[in-house]
Amino acid sequence: MLAHANLVIFQALCYDARALSGETMSPSSPPSIHDLSARVIENRDLGASHFLLTLQAEPVAAAACPGQFAMLRFAGRMDPLLPRPMSISDVLPADGSHPVLLQILHKVVGRGTQLLAALKPGERLQVLGPLGKPFSVPSPVAPGSQALMVAGGIGVAIFPFLVPMLQRAGLKPVLLFGARSSRELVRKDWFARQGVEVRTATEDGSEGAKGFVTTLLQEALGSSPEVAIVYACGPQAMLKAVGEMLIASGVSAQLSLESYMGCGIGACLGCVVKVRRDSGFAYARICVEGPTFPASEVLW
Amino acid sequence: MKAAPRLEVQLGPLKLKNPIITASGTFGYGTEFLPFVDLSRLGGICVKGLSLSPRKGNAPPRTFETPAGMINAIGLANVGVEEFVRSKLPALRPYGTAIIANVFGETVEEYAEVARIASTGEGLAALEINISCPNTERGGMVFGCDPDGTRRVVSAVRKVTSLPLIVKLTPNVTDIVSIARVAVDAGADILSLVNTFLGIAVDVSRRRLVLANGVGGVSGPAIKPQALYLVHRVCRELQVPVIGMGGIMNVSDALEFMLVGARAIQIGTANFIDPASSVKILDGLLQALDHLGIEDVNEMVGALKTDGPSQDFST
Ligand SMILES: Cc1cc2nc3c(=O)[nH]c(=O)nc-3n(C[C@H](O)[C@H](O)[C@H](O)COP(=O)(O)OP(=O)(O)OC[C@H]3O[C@@H](n4cnc5c(N)ncnc54)[C@H](O)[C@@H]3O)c2cc1C
Ligand SMILES: Cc1cc2nc3c(=O)[nH]c(=O)nc-3n(C[C@H](O)[C@H](O)[C@H](O)COP(=O)(O)O)c2cc1C
Ligand code: FES
């Protein structure tokens, strides 16, 4: 397909040894998925109902790649019943006092996320992961070319883990971050500290451009230097708009989609999105065929 | 050392190494669970409902969480019975677990044809017919909600297969016992119940039904008391072996179904919460029997005590 002609699908440079040994994860090799009881190391209140949860979940963290997610649940609890899907926001390398740690950035929107927000250090949470298809990065890239990360609100959660991978691939990461108001531009400074150029838009105009993140994207696509690839995560309406803009511009793009999920492992067929397949369409499971999809594949 | 409790159960012509079966539609085609479950330990695996041709299923949203449960309208998406026999069944055969093909159709002829093709699959242990399907020839009347529809489907399938025949009942009927009786008279060896309860979810802010299909099926802990009641009723009224299900999340739930008469049980929604639920419940069962000093799981089947007050189940 034209839109990703320049995309060599090689797997994410994951944290673990697979990547270091140059081995790639092929669909035929069974994925290493773990289900474990993780200890809460920290649950930092970032304001505006956003929390950064740091978990000791070594096997999950060690096997994770940027773009993947985990299913979180409270063991034995029957209401709320289903596990909650959350992007693997970052994996912190081991240091003297800690093994690799897993970070989840989440926003309180209902009962499950309320329970997550109430977690205290030392408490436990069941983590199933890593799940889903990671982001891939183009290779080789023209020197100085950019990778745009388009985030709508809490969609920003997926990007911290991607940043080092883009940098290693020789891309210059730029974050286009849209939210309702300034307070919801969470972790913006963290990105800046990693050397990511951050451009913001808010609906109420309290910070950055007034309006939607798509305005920032329009500008970025219209200006030099070359944009090698665009990654996007956020509300469906935003992803749809972003996808359409990128298909029109011919820049390859990967969207990270969301859906209500039952199992997270491809068994319930509950999480589907309509995608282009052969001459017609198919329903692809977001939890295994996604959550990352080429923009050109998704039929909204 | 004391011997481990015996777990083997006999359901008419079907022998299972233990009473734990994974429920149709909640365990994929089995292999999805390889990272979590040693499939060879299970008593049986009931695969996703199979139809004559592959089906894409319903538009999303297809699932939604409800209090202590979930509602789904997957739309019976599946690879089709031929593909199942060709590629999915061989992948399951090496595990030495009873593989049960769950089948459905939109006409009586289709049910029979799917059942016939499934029966050609080498190593299949049994057929489970899902009669909770609308009859397209009769204005969408659900086969299993109508004694005549049930009779016609079950006898048509009985004619084309010599495999043990499980008929899976829908709870969405006024009198489940009369449907159960018809199914047995028409040739069912075993009954399994319950399928999901019809339900809807409403999105207040959008003033719409949540599921694209509107109506869906409710499953999970929320339906356990209702399911237990129906299993208890059928077991009291009929002599046929019964597989019980509906909201089983742990070993206590499983034992409750066995006490009211189920000889085996199916684990459904629990597989979504913890993918290792089935084997954890199996481990729990061994421990519980051991703890209770029971040597054979069959001692629990129908062992509910009914003396004393408030045991009148007539409603
Ligand atoms: C692959 C994936 C990655 C995600 N990553 C993140 C993340 O990093 N940070 C974050 O804050 N949120 C993320 N979400 C959204 C998050 O899963 C929901 O906000 C959360 O499940 C809401 O649960 P609740 O109990 O608080 O809300 P409720 O509305 O009470 O939940 C009711 C049901 O709806 C489901 N649900 C509600 N909203 C969503 C949604 N937007 N997407 C999927 N299911 C939903 C819940 O899982 C639950 O089953 C992600 C979703 C998916 C599918
Ligand atoms: C997502 C989902 C899909 C299902 N698909 C089927 C199916 O294809 N055929 C069938 O007979 N039952 C199907 N069922 C019903 C289950 O097998 C089971 O009867 C029901 O969920 C009740 O058990 P539970 O509460 O343990 O889940 C499905 C249930 C769920 C939740
Ligand atoms: S959530 Fe069950 S198949 Fe994706």
XYZ file of C-alpha atoms and ligand atoms in Angstrom:
703
model
C 0.000 0.000 0.000
C 1.353 3.400 -0.979
C 0.926 4.997 2.397
C 3.538 2.797 4.003
C 5.766 2.024 1.072
C 8.680 3.586 2.922
C 7.984 1.562 6.017
C 10.140 -1.413 6.673
C 8.201 -3.332 9.250
C 10.817 -4.308 11.713
C 9.725 -4.766 15.241
C 10.082 -2.221 17.918
C 13.426 -2.007 19.632
C 11.969 -3.433 22.763
C 13.529 -3.214 26.087
C 14.308 -6.879 26.345
C 17.040 -9.115 25.041
C 15.092 -10.062 21.930
C 15.785 -6.651 20.554
C 19.364 -6.602 21.682
C 20.037 -9.876 19.928
C 18.401 -8.504 16.804
C 15.732 -11.175 16.932
C 12.307 -10.061 15.818
C 8.986 -11.212 17.120
C 7.264 -13.087 14.335
C 3.589 -14.024 14.539
C 4.554 -17.703 14.603
C 6.642 -17.545 17.750
C 4.345 -17.671 20.768
C 4.244 -14.267 22.436
C 5.599 -14.137 25.943
C 2.567 -12.984 27.883
C 2.652 -12.961 31.653
C -0.079 -12.735 34.249
C 1.310 -11.643 37.564
C 0.577 -9.924 40.789
C 2.429 -6.605 40.629
C 3.429 -4.504 43.598
C 2.668 -0.809 43.474
C 5.875 1.194 43.840
C 4.331 4.611 43.399
C 1.018 6.127 42.307
C 1.676 9.770 41.602
C -1.223 12.221 41.350
C -0.470 14.434 38.341
C -3.555 16.599 38.819
C -6.686 16.852 36.689
C -7.523 13.211 37.624
C -4.383 11.838 35.995
C -2.181 9.302 37.787
C 1.196 7.820 37.012
C 1.306 4.303 38.384
C 4.665 2.577 38.753
C 4.529 -1.174 39.171
C 6.987 -3.899 39.892
C 6.064 -6.317 37.127
C 9.413 -7.384 35.817
C 8.574 -10.111 33.271
C 5.851 -7.946 31.699
C 8.092 -4.893 31.606
C 11.013 -6.870 30.229
C 8.971 -8.325 27.367
C 7.128 -5.115 26.470
C 7.467 -3.072 23.295
C 6.225 0.485 22.699
C 2.574 0.516 21.621
C 1.609 -2.565 23.585
C -0.831 -2.651 26.472
C -1.677 -4.614 29.599
C -4.936 -5.716 31.205
C -5.173 -4.613 34.839
C -7.483 -6.137 37.407
C -8.051 -6.621 41.088
C -7.682 -10.341 41.725
C -10.870 -11.989 42.955
C -13.017 -8.907 42.505
C -16.363 -9.503 40.767
C -17.577 -5.949 40.409
C -16.234 -4.234 38.428
C -15.606 -7.522 36.689
C -13.570 -7.068 33.546
C -9.887 -6.189 33.451
C -9.067 -2.654 32.259
C -6.850 -2.211 29.187
C -4.051 0.337 29.674
C -1.131 1.251 27.454
C 2.308 0.408 28.711
C 3.352 3.997 29.154
C 6.978 3.379 29.928
C 9.439 0.827 31.141
C 12.048 2.104 33.565
C 15.410 0.418 33.314
C 16.711 -1.463 36.303
C 18.879 0.438 38.725
C 20.668 -0.513 41.898
C 17.503 -0.630 43.995
C 14.882 -1.709 41.462
C 14.477 -4.195 38.621
C 12.787 -2.942 35.433
C 9.527 -1.226 36.328
C 6.304 -0.766 34.422
C 4.525 2.564 34.197
C 0.853 3.162 33.480
C -0.478 6.663 32.954
C -4.211 6.765 33.499
C -7.100 9.092 33.853
C -10.044 8.549 36.188
C -13.210 8.195 34.134
C -15.195 5.532 35.990
C -15.187 2.917 38.702
C -12.224 0.887 37.515
C -9.924 3.852 37.111
C -11.130 5.193 40.473
C -9.902 1.985 42.076
C -6.602 2.334 40.239
C -6.238 5.891 41.484
C -6.737 4.746 45.080
C -3.849 2.260 44.947
C -1.128 2.833 47.538
C 2.517 1.794 47.464
C 2.888 -1.807 48.583
C -0.598 -2.809 47.402
C -1.049 -5.301 44.596
C -2.628 -5.310 41.207
C -2.938 -8.142 38.709
C -1.201 -7.374 35.396
C -1.618 -9.385 32.185
C 0.724 -8.458 29.390
C 2.380 -7.342 27.269
C -0.460 -7.559 24.767
C -1.098 -6.423 21.216
C 0.963 -5.408 18.237
C 3.686 -2.825 18.944
C 4.407 0.290 16.939
C 6.960 -0.156 14.198
C 9.481 2.404 13.023
C 10.608 3.145 9.495
C 14.113 2.212 8.477
C 16.299 3.600 7.106
C 15.343 7.233 7.569
C 16.597 10.377 5.879
C 18.891 12.256 8.284
C 16.999 14.838 10.303
C 13.545 13.529 9.474
C 10.831 13.780 12.047
C 8.480 11.359 13.741
C 5.307 13.049 14.886
C 3.493 11.739 17.941
C -0.051 13.056 17.908
C -1.725 12.797 21.306
C -5.285 13.644 22.243
C -5.710 13.928 26.024
C -4.836 10.737 27.887
C -3.754 9.260 24.536
C -0.373 10.740 25.427
C 0.077 7.760 27.779
C 1.329 5.520 25.000
C 4.224 7.760 23.905
C 6.931 7.923 26.602
C 8.057 4.360 25.828
C 8.253 5.163 22.103
C 10.566 8.173 22.446
C 13.909 6.371 22.956
C 13.074 3.946 20.189
C 12.532 6.790 17.727
C 15.721 8.483 18.848
C 17.714 5.281 18.413
C 16.330 4.955 14.893
C 17.697 8.416 14.074
C 14.341 10.172 14.042
C 13.590 13.472 15.688
C 10.496 12.992 17.857
C 7.967 15.816 17.971
C 4.936 15.645 20.251
C 1.753 17.327 19.054
C -0.334 17.366 22.209
C -3.967 18.444 22.360
C -6.159 18.530 25.446
C -9.175 20.324 26.817
C -7.115 22.661 28.962
C -3.614 23.353 30.125
C -4.043 21.204 33.251
C -4.575 18.118 31.126
C -1.318 18.490 29.224
C 0.201 15.961 31.606
C 3.865 14.908 31.414
C 4.556 17.596 28.848
C 7.694 18.655 30.701
C 8.920 15.076 30.881
C 8.868 14.900 27.065
C 10.720 18.205 26.820
C 13.398 16.887 29.175
C 13.911 13.889 26.874
C 14.679 16.231 24.019
C 11.257 15.952 22.421
C 9.932 19.083 20.782
C 6.488 19.669 22.289
C 3.759 21.669 20.526
C 0.457 22.084 22.320
C -3.153 22.952 21.587
C -5.997 23.376 24.065
C -9.702 23.610 23.407
C -10.112 26.452 25.890
C -6.988 28.228 24.691
C -5.350 28.096 28.138
C -2.088 26.946 26.578
C -0.624 26.687 23.100
C -2.799 27.005 20.032
C -6.514 27.325 20.664
C -8.383 24.427 19.144
C -7.705 20.832 18.249
C -4.481 18.939 17.801
C -5.348 18.468 14.128
C -4.476 22.131 13.575
C -0.960 21.416 14.809
C -0.756 18.392 12.558
C -1.843 20.387 9.520
C 0.931 22.894 10.188
C 3.551 20.217 10.800
C 2.738 18.403 7.585
C 2.865 21.626 5.599
C 6.328 22.663 6.774
C 9.786 21.175 6.345
C 11.688 19.147 7.459
C 10.444 15.843 6.196
C 7.986 13.902 8.320
C 8.907 10.239 8.061
C 6.046 8.839 10.086
C 3.163 9.834 12.301
C 1.889 7.976 15.366
C -1.453 8.915 16.886
C -3.407 7.979 19.994
C -6.511 9.641 21.387
C -10.287 9.776 21.094
C -11.837 8.112 18.077
C -13.007 11.359 16.471
C -9.451 12.682 16.614
C -7.971 9.480 15.202
C -10.438 9.528 12.358
C -9.568 13.122 11.476
C -5.838 12.445 11.811
C -6.108 9.295 9.703
C -7.901 11.119 6.919
C -5.370 13.954 6.879
C -2.486 11.524 6.685
C -3.946 9.377 3.969
C -4.481 12.553 1.963
C -0.870 13.660 2.565
C 0.643 10.249 1.810
C 2.679 10.180 5.017
C 2.609 6.784 6.663
C 0.821 6.680 9.959
C 0.034 4.287 12.734
C -3.021 4.788 14.864
C -3.499 3.229 18.274
C -7.177 2.345 18.647
C -9.346 1.701 21.682
C -12.435 -0.351 22.241
C -14.350 -1.999 25.036
C -12.507 -5.203 25.734
C -13.448 -8.494 27.243
C -10.371 -10.673 27.321
C -7.482 -8.741 25.720
C -6.069 -11.955 24.247
C -8.123 -12.510 21.113
C -10.649 -14.957 22.508
C -13.937 -13.086 22.940
C -14.047 -11.252 19.574
C -15.465 -8.273 21.436
C -12.981 -5.545 20.529
C -13.196 -5.354 16.765
C -12.722 -2.505 14.310
C -13.646 -2.564 10.648
C -10.540 -2.773 8.462
C -9.794 -2.986 4.743
C -8.906 -6.540 3.724
C -8.403 -7.749 0.155
C -11.238 -6.301 -1.856
C -13.640 -6.000 1.056
C -13.586 -5.532 4.794
C -13.008 -7.603 7.889
C -13.412 -7.076 11.596
C -9.963 -7.081 13.186
C -9.495 -7.628 16.907
C -7.910 -4.547 18.402
C -6.299 -6.591 21.179
C -4.253 -8.859 18.894
C -4.260 -7.431 15.363
C -3.925 -3.976 16.972
C -4.100 -1.772 18.938
C -1.740 -0.170 16.401
C -3.042 -0.110 12.836
C -1.784 1.615 9.683
C -4.134 4.562 9.115
C -4.796 3.311 5.595
C -6.325 0.081 6.908
C -8.985 1.429 9.217
C -12.530 1.806 7.895
C -14.346 4.034 10.389
C 0.088 -40.889 50.801
C -3.624 -40.546 50.200
C -4.725 -40.936 46.574
C -5.902 -37.801 44.801
C -9.698 -37.563 44.491
C -11.095 -39.182 41.337
C -12.384 -36.639 38.886
C -13.566 -38.691 35.938
C -17.205 -38.143 35.023
C -19.470 -40.037 32.647
C -22.199 -38.101 30.867
C -24.172 -40.706 28.955
C -21.888 -41.694 26.085
C -19.333 -38.968 26.881
C -16.511 -39.645 29.292
C -14.464 -36.701 30.601
C -11.278 -36.929 32.618
C -12.650 -34.223 34.876
C -15.809 -32.101 35.002
C -14.204 -28.808 33.910
C -15.070 -27.680 30.370
C -14.411 -24.280 28.852
C -17.578 -22.667 27.456
C -18.211 -21.901 23.822
C -17.331 -18.382 22.715
C -15.194 -17.714 25.754
C -12.169 -19.828 24.909
C -11.625 -19.035 21.248
C -10.450 -22.132 19.420
C -8.407 -23.150 22.447
C -4.935 -22.242 21.222
C -5.399 -18.588 22.243
C -5.002 -19.849 25.809
C -1.773 -21.791 25.316
C 0.300 -19.174 27.174
C -1.905 -19.640 30.261
C -3.459 -23.079 30.298
C -2.090 -26.579 29.899
C -4.934 -27.665 27.629
C -4.288 -31.327 28.371
C -5.506 -30.815 31.936
C -9.006 -29.732 30.976
C -11.953 -32.108 30.975
C -13.167 -30.580 27.745
C -12.891 -27.624 25.427
C -15.997 -26.259 23.775
C -14.991 -24.144 20.811
C -16.575 -20.979 19.444
C -19.942 -21.629 17.740
C -19.496 -22.890 14.175
C -21.688 -22.197 11.162
C -21.804 -23.515 7.621
C -19.942 -20.539 6.122
C -17.543 -18.184 7.892
C -19.295 -15.255 9.591
C -17.883 -11.778 10.212
C -20.194 -11.096 13.131
C -21.801 -7.855 14.288
C -20.520 -4.306 14.007
C -18.879 -2.895 17.164
C -19.465 -2.143 20.003
C -19.977 -5.831 20.723
C -19.335 -6.036 24.463
C -19.969 -3.904 27.513
C -19.483 -4.401 31.215
C -22.624 -4.596 33.371
C -22.877 -4.944 37.164
C -20.860 -8.072 38.063
C -21.171 -9.242 34.490
C -21.001 -8.357 30.854
C -23.264 -8.159 27.875
C -22.214 -9.301 24.422
C -23.500 -9.368 20.904
C -20.593 -10.844 18.976
C -22.930 -12.052 16.261
C -21.513 -15.582 16.205
C -18.426 -14.596 14.241
C -16.479 -17.748 13.345
C -14.197 -19.355 10.780
C -16.853 -21.749 9.496
C -17.117 -25.461 10.175
C -14.895 -26.565 7.279
C -11.996 -24.390 8.325
C -12.453 -25.629 11.883
C -12.168 -29.244 10.788
C -9.241 -28.436 8.506
C -7.044 -26.286 10.731
C -8.375 -25.661 14.251
C -9.284 -29.194 15.284
C -5.898 -30.751 14.363
C -4.178 -28.131 16.530
C -6.226 -29.266 19.542
C -6.000 -33.017 19.010
C -2.554 -33.553 20.584
C -3.764 -32.389 24.002
C -5.900 -35.449 24.640
C -8.767 -33.315 25.925
C -12.368 -33.838 24.836
C -12.957 -31.363 22.011
C -16.571 -30.332 21.693
C -17.777 -28.528 18.571
C -20.511 -26.003 19.286
C -22.669 -25.657 16.163
C -25.573 -23.537 14.992
C -27.547 -22.685 11.901
C -30.282 -20.432 10.663
C -32.413 -23.246 9.279
C -32.963 -26.840 10.330
C -31.104 -28.025 7.228
C -28.162 -25.789 8.066
C -27.919 -27.174 11.594
C -27.869 -30.698 10.180
C -25.265 -29.851 7.552
C -22.928 -28.120 10.011
C -23.307 -31.033 12.408
C -22.606 -33.527 9.637
C -19.425 -31.737 8.535
C -18.224 -31.242 12.121
C -18.754 -34.960 12.767
C -16.281 -35.804 10.020
C -13.568 -34.134 12.112
C -11.175 -36.753 13.409
C -10.950 -36.896 17.164
C -13.995 -34.789 17.978
C -15.523 -35.925 21.280
C -19.022 -34.465 21.042
C -21.295 -31.934 19.415
C -23.002 -29.179 21.366
C -25.903 -27.605 19.517
C -26.586 -24.015 20.324
C -30.339 -23.691 19.823
C -30.380 -20.017 20.882
C -30.381 -18.977 17.260
C -33.127 -17.242 15.289
C -34.874 -19.309 12.628
C -34.710 -17.201 9.493
C -37.451 -19.298 7.898
C -39.881 -18.597 10.711
C -39.603 -14.845 11.139
C -36.590 -15.030 13.419
C -38.261 -17.126 16.120
C -35.441 -18.565 18.220
C -35.336 -22.367 17.761
C -34.710 -23.037 21.423
C -37.612 -20.860 22.580
C -40.105 -23.042 20.795
C -40.703 -26.754 21.516
C -41.362 -27.478 17.855
C -38.206 -25.650 16.709
C -36.175 -27.498 19.314
C -37.603 -30.871 18.273
C -36.929 -30.290 14.580
C -33.337 -29.137 15.080
C -32.385 -31.856 17.513
C -33.902 -34.702 15.491
C -32.320 -33.434 12.279
C -28.890 -33.313 13.922
C -29.416 -36.672 15.632
C -29.917 -38.265 12.204
C -26.543 -37.125 10.862
C -24.228 -37.811 13.774
C -23.309 -40.688 16.001
C -21.262 -38.451 18.286
C -22.512 -37.725 21.796
C -25.069 -34.963 21.362
C -25.251 -32.071 23.821
C -28.139 -29.642 23.439
C -27.422 -26.220 24.917
C -30.539 -24.578 26.285
C -31.418 -20.923 26.360
C -32.678 -19.499 29.654
C -34.921 -17.052 27.803
C -38.016 -19.237 27.986
C -41.028 -19.491 30.266
C -40.609 -23.172 31.021
C -37.133 -24.572 30.490
C -38.169 -28.048 31.629
C -40.603 -28.513 28.750
C -37.936 -27.521 26.215
C -35.436 -29.794 27.955
C -37.856 -32.700 27.702
C -38.415 -32.128 23.992
C -34.650 -32.023 23.405
C -34.150 -35.331 25.200
C -37.062 -36.980 23.393
C -35.607 -35.831 20.078
C -32.261 -37.499 20.795
C -30.112 -35.323 23.063
C -27.701 -37.392 25.148
C -26.753 -34.497 27.392
C -28.135 -31.035 28.144
C -25.997 -27.987 28.815
C -27.400 -24.837 30.374
C -27.513 -21.921 30.459
C -26.681 -19.785 27.493
C -26.713 -16.018 28.096
C -29.768 -14.065 29.307
C -31.078 -11.452 26.887
C -30.349 -7.918 27.968
C -29.603 -4.395 26.825
C -27.412 -1.544 28.023
C -28.368 2.097 27.614
C -25.981 5.013 27.155
C -27.709 7.950 28.808
C -25.475 10.672 27.389
C -25.980 9.488 23.815
C -29.544 8.293 24.422
C -28.761 5.109 22.571
C -28.362 1.437 23.195
C -24.678 0.726 23.826
C -24.278 -2.350 21.631
C -24.476 -1.822 17.894
C -26.794 -4.825 17.774
C -28.998 -3.346 20.505
C -29.817 -6.539 22.352
C -27.109 -8.799 23.742
C -26.535 -11.730 26.081
C -25.681 -11.239 29.743
C -23.119 -13.507 31.381
C -20.874 -13.610 34.420
C -21.483 -13.674 38.206
C -24.626 -11.558 37.755
C -26.469 -14.540 36.250
C -25.275 -17.247 38.637
C -28.357 -17.468 40.892
C -30.712 -17.601 37.919
C -28.542 -20.206 36.180
C -28.295 -22.341 39.324
C -32.055 -22.268 39.672
C -32.604 -23.440 36.098
C -29.989 -26.196 36.364
C -31.558 -27.331 39.624
C -35.022 -27.456 38.044
C -33.912 -29.439 35.000
C -31.909 -31.871 37.130
C -34.879 -32.485 39.397
C -37.303 -33.114 36.565
C -35.207 -35.138 34.119
C -32.808 -38.044 34.343
C -30.515 -36.797 31.559
C -26.898 -35.816 32.345
C -26.541 -32.049 32.675
C -23.615 -29.673 32.175
C -24.173 -26.542 34.257
C -22.882 -23.054 33.638
C -23.569 -19.392 34.246
C -21.264 -17.127 36.206
C -18.894 -19.769 37.524
C -15.831 -17.882 38.769
C -14.333 -20.163 41.389
C -14.458 -23.637 42.850
C -17.297 -22.842 45.208
C -19.458 -21.785 42.258
C -18.528 -25.000 40.450
C -19.476 -27.140 43.459
C -22.793 -25.306 43.788
C -23.721 -26.352 40.241
C -22.656 -29.925 40.931
C -24.631 -30.106 44.164
C -27.822 -29.132 42.343
C -27.174 -31.939 39.878
C -24.725 -30.905 37.159
C -22.295 -33.706 36.315
C -19.891 -31.309 34.633
C -19.612 -27.553 34.422
C -18.490 -24.980 31.898
C -16.352 -21.960 32.609
C -17.290 -18.980 30.441
C -16.778 -15.307 31.216
C -14.243 -16.213 33.929
C -11.770 -17.011 31.120
C -11.777 -13.316 30.208
C -11.061 -12.132 33.733
C -8.259 -14.584 34.411
C -7.221 -16.650 31.408
C -6.085 -19.450 33.728
C -9.476 -19.648 35.494
C -10.288 -23.100 34.145
C -7.179 -24.787 35.528
C -7.306 -22.766 38.735
C -10.847 -24.038 39.310
C -9.641 -27.561 38.552
C -6.853 -27.207 41.118
C -9.367 -25.756 43.568
C -11.680 -28.691 43.007
C -8.963 -31.199 43.822
C -8.103 -29.290 46.978
C -11.704 -28.874 48.038
C -12.540 -32.565 47.596
C -9.420 -33.519 49.441
C -10.305 -31.124 52.230
C -13.844 -32.502 52.444
C -12.534 -36.064 52.455
C -14.384 -36.919 49.263
C -12.735 -39.562 47.092
C -14.792 -39.200 43.958
C -16.210 -36.005 42.510
C -19.368 -37.885 41.530
C -20.290 -37.985 45.210
C -20.990 -34.262 44.934
C -23.336 -34.543 41.962
C -26.903 -33.928 43.079
C -25.826 -34.237 46.702
C -27.851 -31.236 47.817
C -29.668 -31.954 51.052
C -33.330 -31.131 50.781
C -34.620 -31.875 54.265
C -35.487 -29.106 56.656
C -37.426 -25.892 56.078
C -37.460 -23.523 53.096
C -36.618 -26.192 50.550
C -39.758 -25.777 48.503
C -38.721 -24.870 45.006
C -42.166 -24.720 43.473
C -42.783 -21.324 41.987
C -5.598 -0.674 24.206
C -6.088 0.365 25.173
C -5.186 1.147 25.839
C -5.631 2.104 26.761
N -4.711 2.841 27.411
C -5.098 3.728 28.345
C -4.120 4.475 29.083
O -2.927 4.320 28.895
N -4.571 5.340 30.019
C -5.899 5.516 30.266
O -6.243 6.311 31.140
N -6.840 4.849 29.580
C -6.466 3.951 28.624
N -7.427 3.232 27.938
C -8.830 3.461 28.250
C -9.178 2.718 29.542
O -9.157 1.335 29.315
C -10.560 3.118 30.057
O -10.560 4.480 30.382
C -10.940 2.336 31.303
O -11.145 0.985 30.972
C -12.158 2.903 31.964
O -12.525 2.082 33.037
P -13.475 2.638 34.182
O -13.920 1.480 34.983
O -12.820 3.728 34.920
O -14.656 3.275 33.361
P -16.116 2.741 33.103
O -16.713 3.631 32.089
O -16.840 2.527 34.375
O -15.871 1.335 32.438
C -16.926 0.511 32.035
C -16.415 -0.448 30.987
O -16.104 0.247 29.813
C -14.752 0.054 29.444
N -14.238 1.332 28.938
C -14.617 2.561 29.328
N -13.949 3.500 28.614
C -13.143 2.823 27.764
C -12.210 3.219 26.769
N -11.961 4.491 26.484
N -11.550 2.252 26.085
C -11.777 0.953 26.353
N -12.652 0.531 27.270
C -13.315 1.447 27.965
C -14.065 -0.397 30.704
O -12.881 -1.136 30.440
C -15.145 -1.213 31.343
O -15.204 -2.483 30.760
C -7.023 2.284 26.995
C -7.934 1.479 26.306
C -7.481 0.526 25.406
C -8.469 -0.318 24.688
C -18.414 -13.247 24.406
C -19.255 -14.489 24.509
C -19.451 -15.280 23.369
C -20.242 -16.433 23.426
N -20.398 -17.206 22.305
C -21.146 -18.349 22.374
C -21.278 -19.208 21.228
O -20.711 -18.963 20.166
N -22.060 -20.314 21.346
C -22.691 -20.653 22.523
O -23.377 -21.665 22.588
N -22.551 -19.865 23.622
C -21.801 -18.733 23.575
N -21.651 -17.949 24.708
C -22.329 -18.332 25.956
C -21.386 -19.046 26.923
O -20.894 -20.242 26.363
C -22.091 -19.341 28.259
O -23.213 -20.150 27.993
C -22.565 -18.084 28.971
O -21.639 -17.047 28.819
C -22.851 -18.291 30.458
O -21.703 -18.691 31.185
P -20.723 -17.646 31.951
O -21.598 -16.777 32.804
O -19.788 -18.514 32.715
O -20.052 -16.873 30.889
C -20.864 -16.795 24.654
C -20.655 -15.995 25.797
C -19.855 -14.867 25.740
C -19.662 -14.046 26.990
S -10.791 -8.163 23.905
Fe -11.400 -10.210 23.581
S -10.857 -10.469 21.486
Fe -10.074 -8.534 21.931
